[in-house]
Tab-separated table of C-alpha atoms and ligand atoms in Angstrom:
chain	number	residue	atom	x	y	z
E	17	UNK	CA	-1.735	33.566	216.407
E	18	UNK	CA	-3.484	35.230	219.362
E	19	UNK	CA	-3.131	38.908	220.264
E	20	UNK	CA	-1.433	37.774	223.456
E	21	UNK	CA	1.207	35.983	221.391
E	22	UNK	CA	1.638	39.107	219.265
E	23	UNK	CA	2.203	41.173	222.415
E	24	UNK	CA	4.779	38.676	223.579
E	25	UNK	CA	6.521	38.758	220.206
E	26	UNK	CA	6.649	42.565	220.419
E	27	UNK	CA	8.274	42.380	223.849
E	28	UNK	CA	10.795	39.857	222.599
E	29	UNK	CA	11.627	41.983	219.560
E	30	UNK	CA	11.935	45.346	221.297
E	31	UNK	CA	12.477	44.569	224.986
E	32	UNK	CA	9.433	46.603	226.044
E	33	UNK	CA	5.669	46.396	225.915
E	34	UNK	CA	3.570	47.520	222.941
E	35	UNK	CA	1.562	50.650	223.729
E	36	UNK	CA	-1.191	50.178	221.158
E	37	UNK	CA	-2.610	47.545	218.846
E	38	UNK	CA	-4.706	47.905	215.670
E	39	UNK	CA	-6.331	45.552	213.166
E	40	UNK	CA	-7.465	46.047	209.577
E	41	UNK	CA	-9.037	43.362	207.365
E	42	UNK	CA	-8.409	41.966	203.903
E	43	UNK	CA	-11.362	41.785	201.504
E	44	UNK	CA	-13.155	39.610	199.018
E	45	UNK	CA	-15.002	41.261	196.150
E	46	UNK	CA	-18.347	39.629	195.296
E	47	UNK	CA	-18.794	41.414	191.949
E	48	UNK	CA	-17.646	44.579	190.138
E	49	UNK	CA	-14.132	43.713	189.010
E	50	UNK	CA	-11.782	46.196	187.355
E	51	UNK	CA	-14.550	48.779	187.567
E	52	UNK	CA	-13.127	50.873	190.424
E	53	UNK	CA	-10.521	52.800	188.424
E	54	UNK	CA	-13.141	53.210	185.690
E	55	UNK	CA	-15.484	55.187	187.955
E	56	UNK	CA	-17.823	52.233	188.465
E	57	UNK	CA	-19.358	50.419	191.416
E	58	UNK	CA	-17.848	47.522	193.352
E	59	UNK	CA	-19.300	45.167	195.946
E	60	UNK	CA	-16.623	43.895	198.338
E	61	UNK	CA	-16.794	42.597	201.922
E	62	UNK	CA	-14.157	42.892	204.616
E	63	UNK	CA	-12.929	39.537	205.923
E	64	UNK	CA	-11.915	38.303	209.334
E	65	UNK	CA	-8.368	37.792	207.953
E	66	UNK	CA	-6.183	40.863	208.045
E	67	UNK	CA	-3.164	42.753	209.356
E	68	UNK	CA	-2.324	43.667	212.956
E	69	UNK	CA	-0.006	46.479	213.991
E	70	UNK	CA	1.540	46.841	217.437
E	71	UNK	CA	3.550	49.921	218.254
E	72	UNK	CA	5.420	51.865	220.891
E	73	UNK	CA	7.220	55.203	220.712
E	74	UNK	CA	11.026	55.303	220.866
E	75	UNK	CA	13.449	58.127	221.644
E	76	UNK	CA	15.693	57.477	218.675
E	77	UNK	CA	13.853	59.345	215.882
E	78	UNK	CA	13.744	56.188	213.777
E	79	UNK	CA	10.922	54.028	212.500
E	80	UNK	CA	11.777	50.383	213.119
E	81	UNK	CA	9.786	47.921	211.049
E	82	UNK	CA	9.491	44.249	211.906
E	83	UNK	CA	7.007	41.663	210.746
E	84	UNK	CA	6.146	38.217	212.022
E	85	UNK	CA	5.682	37.182	208.373
E	86	UNK	CA	8.793	38.621	206.773
E	87	UNK	CA	12.443	38.194	207.738
E	88	UNK	CA	13.616	41.650	206.608
E	89	UNK	CA	13.720	44.443	209.194
E	90	UNK	CA	14.141	48.145	208.438
E	91	UNK	CA	15.221	51.167	210.395
E	92	UNK	CA	14.292	54.443	208.707
E	93	UNK	CA	15.148	57.866	210.160
E	94	UNK	CA	12.043	59.995	210.750
E	95	UNK	CA	13.853	62.782	208.900
E	96	UNK	CA	14.378	60.643	205.803
E	97	UNK	CA	11.076	59.036	204.848
E	98	UNK	CA	11.086	58.056	201.155
E	99	UNK	CA	10.405	54.923	199.058
E	100	UNK	CA	12.841	52.123	199.835
E	101	UNK	CA	14.431	50.093	197.000
E	102	UNK	CA	14.053	46.389	196.136
E	103	UNK	CA	10.329	46.214	196.812
E	104	UNK	CA	10.914	46.531	200.547
E	105	UNK	CA	7.750	45.494	202.419
E	106	UNK	CA	8.016	48.520	204.703
E	107	UNK	CA	7.022	50.704	201.710
E	108	UNK	CA	3.360	49.832	202.306
E	109	UNK	CA	3.628	51.418	205.756
E	110	UNK	CA	6.202	54.119	205.173
E	111	UNK	CA	4.204	55.489	202.249
E	112	UNK	CA	1.125	55.933	204.432
E	113	UNK	CA	3.061	57.916	207.047
E	114	UNK	CA	4.514	60.118	204.312
E	115	UNK	CA	1.139	60.647	202.676
E	116	UNK	CA	-0.606	61.546	205.946
E	117	UNK	CA	1.905	64.397	206.318
E	118	UNK	CA	1.445	65.551	202.764
E	119	UNK	CA	-2.349	65.417	202.735
E	120	UNK	CA	-2.596	66.941	206.221
E	121	UNK	CA	0.308	69.326	206.835
E	122	UNK	CA	-0.959	69.913	210.381
E	123	UNK	CA	-0.251	66.232	211.197
E	124	UNK	CA	3.173	65.935	212.822
E	125	UNK	CA	5.341	62.892	213.388
E	126	UNK	CA	7.032	63.898	216.600
E	127	UNK	CA	8.903	60.795	217.640
E	128	UNK	CA	10.313	57.539	216.374
E	129	UNK	CA	8.326	54.294	216.637
E	130	UNK	CA	8.981	50.595	217.066
E	131	UNK	CA	6.504	48.689	214.927
E	132	UNK	CA	5.517	45.064	214.613
E	133	UNK	CA	3.192	43.760	211.915
E	134	UNK	CA	1.472	40.416	211.662
E	135	UNK	CA	-0.850	39.324	208.879
E	136	UNK	CA	-2.939	36.208	208.315
E	137	UNK	CA	-4.288	37.000	204.842
E	138	UNK	CA	-2.896	34.146	202.732
E	139	UNK	CA	0.111	35.559	200.847
E	140	UNK	CA	-0.342	36.271	197.142
E	141	UNK	CA	-4.006	35.294	197.311
E	142	UNK	CA	-5.394	38.572	195.981
E	143	UNK	CA	-7.332	39.153	199.199
E	144	UNK	CA	-5.675	42.529	199.795
E	145	UNK	CA	-2.979	41.862	202.325
E	146	UNK	CA	-1.285	45.069	201.183
E	147	UNK	CA	-4.431	47.182	201.588
E	148	UNK	CA	-4.870	45.741	205.104
E	149	UNK	CA	-1.336	46.787	205.960
E	150	UNK	CA	-1.804	50.250	204.473
E	151	UNK	CA	-5.078	50.929	206.222
E	152	UNK	CA	-3.894	49.641	209.600
E	153	UNK	CA	-0.882	51.964	209.301
E	154	UNK	CA	-3.007	54.917	208.194
E	155	UNK	CA	-5.353	54.321	211.146
E	156	UNK	CA	-2.533	54.116	213.678
E	157	UNK	CA	-0.486	57.024	212.392
E	158	UNK	CA	-3.343	59.462	211.867
E	159	UNK	CA	-3.911	58.926	215.584
E	160	UNK	CA	-0.240	59.206	216.509
E	161	UNK	CA	0.146	62.322	214.356
E	162	UNK	CA	-2.985	63.867	215.837
E	163	UNK	CA	-5.077	64.125	212.713
E	164	UNK	CA	-8.620	62.866	212.702
E	165	UNK	CA	-11.881	63.781	210.996
E	166	UNK	CA	-14.576	63.966	213.685
E	167	UNK	CA	-17.005	62.339	211.260
E	168	UNK	CA	-16.163	58.628	211.437
E	169	UNK	CA	-17.453	57.865	207.959
E	170	UNK	CA	-15.339	60.602	206.379
E	171	UNK	CA	-12.360	59.613	208.511
E	172	UNK	CA	-12.523	56.035	207.239
E	173	UNK	CA	-12.818	57.186	203.627
E	174	UNK	CA	-9.712	59.309	204.140
E	175	UNK	CA	-7.830	56.282	205.530
E	176	UNK	CA	-8.711	54.439	202.312
E	177	UNK	CA	-7.478	57.330	200.158
E	178	UNK	CA	-4.206	57.488	202.098
E	179	UNK	CA	-3.726	53.749	201.512
E	180	UNK	CA	-4.512	54.050	197.809
E	181	UNK	CA	-2.058	56.939	197.378
E	182	UNK	CA	0.592	54.845	199.118
E	183	UNK	CA	-0.033	51.991	196.678
E	184	UNK	CA	0.376	54.417	193.752
E	185	UNK	CA	3.461	56.200	194.991
E	186	UNK	CA	5.323	53.615	197.048
E	187	UNK	CA	4.337	50.383	195.252
E	188	UNK	CA	3.786	51.704	191.729
E	189	UNK	CA	0.397	50.009	191.279
E	190	UNK	CA	-2.157	52.450	189.862
E	191	UNK	CA	-5.013	50.687	191.658
E	192	UNK	CA	-8.544	51.890	192.273
E	193	UNK	CA	-9.832	52.491	195.785
E	194	UNK	CA	-11.811	49.290	196.350
E	195	UNK	CA	-9.389	47.301	198.504
E	196	UNK	CA	-8.447	50.074	200.900
E	197	UNK	CA	-12.086	51.178	201.099
E	198	UNK	CA	-13.278	47.711	202.076
E	199	UNK	CA	-10.546	47.488	204.691
E	200	UNK	CA	-11.520	50.872	206.153
E	201	UNK	CA	-15.322	50.782	205.854
E	202	UNK	CA	-16.133	47.069	206.249
E	203	UNK	CA	-19.113	46.015	208.352
E	204	UNK	CA	-19.827	42.602	209.827
E	205	UNK	CA	-22.161	40.515	207.645
E	206	UNK	CA	-22.495	43.299	205.068
E	207	UNK	CA	-21.053	44.014	201.632
E	208	UNK	CA	-20.157	47.564	200.595
E	209	UNK	CA	-21.885	48.914	197.505
E	210	UNK	CA	-19.400	51.635	196.632
E	211	UNK	CA	-19.538	54.128	193.801
E	212	UNK	CA	-15.831	54.635	193.125
E	213	UNK	CA	-16.422	57.935	191.336
E	214	UNK	CA	-18.335	59.756	194.078
E	215	UNK	CA	-17.181	57.528	196.990
E	216	UNK	CA	-20.788	57.293	198.131
E	217	UNK	CA	-21.605	53.871	199.517
E	218	UNK	CA	-24.117	51.776	201.374
E	219	UNK	CA	-23.737	48.662	203.475
E	220	UNK	CA	-25.937	45.875	202.131
E	221	UNK	CA	-26.706	42.903	204.408
E	222	UNK	CA	-25.365	39.612	203.086
E	223	UNK	CA	-28.112	37.325	204.339
E	224	UNK	CA	-27.680	34.001	202.631
E	225	UNK	CA	-29.967	31.387	204.143
E	226	UNK	CA	-28.313	28.003	203.724
E	227	UNK	CA	-25.583	29.361	201.435
E	228	UNK	CA	-21.934	30.176	202.150
E	229	UNK	CA	-19.408	32.431	200.470
E	230	UNK	CA	-16.483	30.106	199.747
E	231	UNK	CA	-13.059	31.425	198.782
E	232	UNK	CA	-10.836	29.020	196.827
E	233	UNK	CA	-7.137	29.766	196.741
E	234	UNK	CA	-5.384	28.663	193.528
E	235	UNK	CA	-1.981	29.070	195.195
E	236	UNK	CA	-0.860	30.501	191.917
E	237	UNK	CA	0.367	33.835	193.212
E	238	UNK	CA	-1.107	36.924	191.674
E	239	UNK	CA	1.455	39.561	190.744
E	240	UNK	CA	-0.396	42.818	190.762
E	241	UNK	CA	2.767	44.797	190.301
E	242	UNK	CA	3.752	42.790	187.238
E	243	UNK	CA	2.696	45.594	184.903
E	244	UNK	CA	-0.314	43.764	183.504
E	245	UNK	CA	-2.572	45.658	185.909
E	246	UNK	CA	-1.202	49.065	184.922
E	247	UNK	CA	-1.553	47.997	181.260
E	248	UNK	CA	-5.283	47.470	181.825
E	249	UNK	CA	-5.572	50.918	183.416
E	250	UNK	CA	-3.887	52.446	180.322
E	251	UNK	CA	-5.993	50.460	177.850
E	252	UNK	CA	-9.180	51.732	179.491
E	253	UNK	CA	-7.853	55.271	179.242
E	254	UNK	CA	-7.250	54.793	175.521
E	255	UNK	CA	-10.860	53.634	175.133
E	256	UNK	CA	-12.127	56.710	177.033
E	257	UNK	CA	-10.080	59.000	174.766
E	258	UNK	CA	-11.353	57.411	171.573
E	259	UNK	CA	-14.994	57.290	172.726
E	260	UNK	CA	-14.763	60.919	173.818
E	261	UNK	CA	-14.294	61.983	170.178
E	262	UNK	CA	-18.001	61.209	169.668
E	263	UNK	CA	-19.403	61.202	173.228
E	264	UNK	CA	-17.403	63.041	175.872
E	265	UNK	CA	-17.016	60.884	178.991
E	266	UNK	CA	-14.771	60.961	182.026
E	267	UNK	CA	-15.063	57.248	182.814
E	268	UNK	CA	-16.117	54.084	181.008
E	269	UNK	CA	-18.620	53.444	183.804
E	270	UNK	CA	-20.766	56.287	182.473
E	271	UNK	CA	-21.758	54.128	179.502
E	272	UNK	CA	-24.827	51.898	179.544
E	273	UNK	CA	-24.925	48.777	177.373
E	274	UNK	CA	-27.175	50.810	174.992
E	275	UNK	CA	-24.606	53.615	174.748
E	276	UNK	CA	-21.982	50.988	174.037
E	277	UNK	CA	-23.645	49.931	170.822
E	278	UNK	CA	-23.434	53.512	169.594
E	279	UNK	CA	-19.807	54.185	170.507
E	280	UNK	CA	-17.961	50.888	170.192
E	281	UNK	CA	-17.291	51.524	166.497
E	282	UNK	CA	-14.981	54.454	167.216
E	283	UNK	CA	-12.539	52.411	169.296
E	284	UNK	CA	-9.872	51.516	166.761
E	285	UNK	CA	-7.582	49.665	169.174
E	286	UNK	CA	-8.998	46.107	169.391
E	287	UNK	CA	-7.500	45.431	172.828
E	288	UNK	CA	-8.873	48.665	174.285
E	289	UNK	CA	-12.247	47.747	172.808
E	290	UNK	CA	-12.361	44.369	174.562
E	291	UNK	CA	-11.325	45.923	177.861
E	292	UNK	CA	-13.995	48.612	177.605
E	293	UNK	CA	-16.610	46.013	176.683
E	294	UNK	CA	-15.888	44.183	179.929
E	295	UNK	CA	-16.143	47.349	182.001
E	296	UNK	CA	-19.476	48.452	180.520
E	297	UNK	CA	-20.950	44.974	181.024
E	298	UNK	CA	-19.516	44.583	184.529
E	299	UNK	CA	-20.940	47.919	185.666
E	300	UNK	CA	-24.417	46.822	184.544
E	301	UNK	CA	-23.989	43.359	186.096
E	302	UNK	CA	-22.933	44.851	189.427
E	303	UNK	CA	-25.990	47.115	189.609
E	304	UNK	CA	-28.261	44.187	188.792
E	305	UNK	CA	-26.510	41.878	191.257
E	306	UNK	CA	-26.908	44.309	194.154
E	307	UNK	CA	-30.633	44.626	193.407
E	308	UNK	CA	-30.938	40.848	193.191
E	309	UNK	CA	-29.281	40.416	196.590
E	310	UNK	CA	-31.555	43.022	198.163
E	311	UNK	CA	-34.567	41.091	196.825
E	312	UNK	CA	-33.149	37.805	198.076
E	313	UNK	CA	-32.692	36.490	194.521
E	314	UNK	CA	-29.416	34.691	195.171
E	315	UNK	CA	-29.858	32.542	192.087
E	316	UNK	CA	-29.646	35.630	189.842
E	317	UNK	CA	-26.755	36.993	191.881
E	318	UNK	CA	-24.857	33.756	191.263
E	319	UNK	CA	-25.562	33.799	187.522
E	320	UNK	CA	-24.177	37.321	187.294
E	321	UNK	CA	-21.024	36.252	189.177
E	322	UNK	CA	-20.452	33.526	186.629
E	323	UNK	CA	-21.017	35.949	183.733
E	324	UNK	CA	-18.515	38.287	185.368
E	325	UNK	CA	-15.861	35.564	185.297
E	326	UNK	CA	-16.504	34.823	181.633
E	327	UNK	CA	-16.080	38.487	180.759
E	328	UNK	CA	-12.883	38.768	182.835
E	329	UNK	CA	-11.609	35.684	181.025
E	330	UNK	CA	-12.540	36.585	177.457
E	331	UNK	CA	-12.518	40.391	177.328
E	332	UNK	CA	-10.351	41.541	180.186
E	333	UNK	CA	-7.943	38.582	179.994
E	334	UNK	CA	-6.944	38.608	183.658
E	335	UNK	CA	-7.853	35.047	184.627
E	336	UNK	CA	-5.368	32.470	183.295
E	337	UNK	CA	-5.336	28.697	183.490
E	338	UNK	CA	-5.519	28.315	187.262
E	339	UNK	CA	-8.438	30.682	187.888
E	340	UNK	CA	-10.326	29.341	184.866
E	341	UNK	CA	-9.849	25.732	185.951
E	342	UNK	CA	-11.028	26.583	189.448
E	343	UNK	CA	-14.131	28.494	188.318
E	344	UNK	CA	-15.078	25.999	185.619
E	345	UNK	CA	-14.812	23.077	188.064
E	346	UNK	CA	-17.040	24.984	190.504
E	347	UNK	CA	-19.704	25.563	187.847
E	348	UNK	CA	-19.998	21.766	187.435
E	349	UNK	CA	-21.072	21.231	191.045
E	350	UNK	CA	-24.769	21.010	191.783
E	351	UNK	CA	-25.484	23.495	194.576
E	352	UNK	CA	-23.050	26.138	193.307
E	353	UNK	CA	-25.007	29.290	192.468
E	354	UNK	CA	-22.093	31.148	190.929
E	355	UNK	CA	-18.327	31.302	190.921
E	356	UNK	CA	-15.783	33.830	189.682
E	357	UNK	CA	-12.275	35.121	190.128
E	358	UNK	CA	-11.989	37.885	192.721
E	359	UNK	CA	-9.564	40.803	192.932
E	360	UNK	CA	-6.999	41.815	190.365
E	361	UNK	CA	-6.656	38.368	188.779
E	362	UNK	CA	-3.605	36.639	187.243
E	363	UNK	CA	-3.778	34.011	190.017
E	364	UNK	CA	-5.146	34.433	193.515
E	365	UNK	CA	-8.628	33.289	194.504
E	366	UNK	CA	-12.103	32.588	193.250
E	367	UNK	CA	-15.255	33.377	195.207
E	368	UNK	CA	-18.259	31.056	195.006
E	369	UNK	CA	-21.760	30.884	196.460
E	370	UNK	CA	-22.296	27.326	197.596
E	371	UNK	CA	-25.313	25.701	199.252
E	372	UNK	CA	-24.484	24.319	202.708
E	373	UNK	CA	-25.228	20.744	201.705
E	374	UNK	CA	-22.933	20.989	198.663
E	375	UNK	CA	-19.829	22.346	200.404
E	376	UNK	CA	-18.122	18.984	200.929
E	377	UNK	CA	-18.818	17.884	197.334
E	378	UNK	CA	-17.593	21.289	196.159
E	379	UNK	CA	-14.276	20.937	197.955
E	380	UNK	CA	-13.804	17.343	196.823
E	381	UNK	CA	-14.709	17.931	193.163
E	382	UNK	CA	-13.018	21.293	192.659
E	383	UNK	CA	-9.976	20.132	194.625
E	384	UNK	CA	-9.610	16.996	192.522
E	385	UNK	CA	-10.121	18.613	189.110
E	386	UNK	CA	-7.901	21.559	189.998
E	387	UNK	CA	-5.070	19.399	191.240
E	388	UNK	CA	-5.251	17.083	188.213
E	389	UNK	CA	-5.162	19.946	185.734
E	390	UNK	CA	-2.633	22.241	187.394
E	391	UNK	CA	-0.569	20.083	189.753
E	392	UNK	CA	-1.322	22.597	192.530
E	393	UNK	CA	-3.176	21.898	195.769
E	394	UNK	CA	-5.907	24.462	196.444
E	395	UNK	CA	-7.223	25.717	199.783
E	396	UNK	CA	-10.817	26.546	200.659
E	397	UNK	CA	-12.063	29.036	203.236
E	398	UNK	CA	-15.632	29.777	204.231
E	399	UNK	CA	-15.634	33.579	204.347
E	400	UNK	CA	-16.499	35.345	207.577
E	401	UNK	CA	-17.508	38.910	206.783
E	402	UNK	CA	-16.046	41.224	209.394
E	403	UNK	CA	-15.734	44.876	210.402
E	404	UNK	CA	-13.340	47.493	209.054
E	405	UNK	CA	-10.193	48.839	210.718
E	406	UNK	CA	-10.177	49.347	214.491
E	407	UNK	CA	-7.971	49.977	217.466
E	408	UNK	CA	-7.908	46.866	219.642
E	409	UNK	CA	-5.855	48.119	222.585
H	22	GLA	C1	-6.927	45.016	192.622
H	22	GLA	C2	-6.886	46.532	192.838
H	22	GLA	C3	-8.289	47.099	192.979
H	22	GLA	C4	-9.199	46.627	191.839
H	22	GLA	C5	-9.090	45.123	191.641
H	22	GLA	C6	-9.855	44.657	190.434
H	22	GLA	O1	-7.397	44.379	193.758
H	22	GLA	O2	-6.126	46.865	193.969
H	22	GLA	O3	-8.243	48.504	193.057
H	22	GLA	O4	-8.905	47.322	190.665
H	22	GLA	O5	-7.749	44.704	191.521
H	22	GLA	O6	-11.207	44.870	190.591
């Protein structure tokens, strides 16, 4: 859909022209999975897929929510902003408006708004359609409510934190900050090496001569709010508590693989122990992978991606049949440097590094094996790494 078509759809929906338009991207994470809420590093890129928001003020003191993707519409009085029942999609936007006010009491919502959303992140693919929607809303409403940090870098970090708080409070997912951060701070042709404890980050160029980042959609929807995600967050907390009896730590990411050997014995809960083992290994793999990419050692980067998948499969147990089938089929293709699940897991997508000349074989082989074993038809996208949130008009 073009932005012109979105403008037309706005006019049809509300009988007037949109005043402003914003865009915020989804993301793909190259490595560093389930490390963000453990104080570790992540390495995501913003995509060219994302969420658009068109808006105009109204005189009715209501927030009207429409989406070109969802049939439900909502009309919420400005004076009565609170979480809506039945997993209403407007919660991802409403929560951001609420949280802007709470984090910045000087920010005032002084009128009602007519809003239209459109997203082209494949639904349920684990490519952060919800973070895109949160960050685009946070961007638009910080502007409408007259709150802005003059420092653009700090402003974007704050947009990510608003989005994350919305996810916690309005969607009930106790996520880390990775998705919203990538959506806010993305940079064309770069990945973001983010320390999720300090929120310091650097943009690292993704220069892959003759290699593409390929995203494979299992079309087995990931259900991040299914409780399994929050279970992982709790299990890691248990591990931190038990380890802290012998070595006080705030986060699992503080442990090196050497430290692990010394402390693993005190974790009595076998599940918590497996989870923590993944996190400690993944933190080390992520650091090594970023260095490998900077040196142009894509082969090593790919090997670490594959090791990451194995650890997410065996220790973190967030892959499942579809993601495992997809990754394992990819590993069989000559010209694949590495392949792993990306995002929260439990369905969604894999991310693979594939040599240009192997892309057609990759799609044919992985597609065939995947369909035979799961009965589902996958989709493949060559990732275009884009910029973070922006105002378009
Ligand atoms: C989801 C969450 C992120 C992160 C990933 C796993 O995408 O929203 O915060 O925890 O899962 O790395």
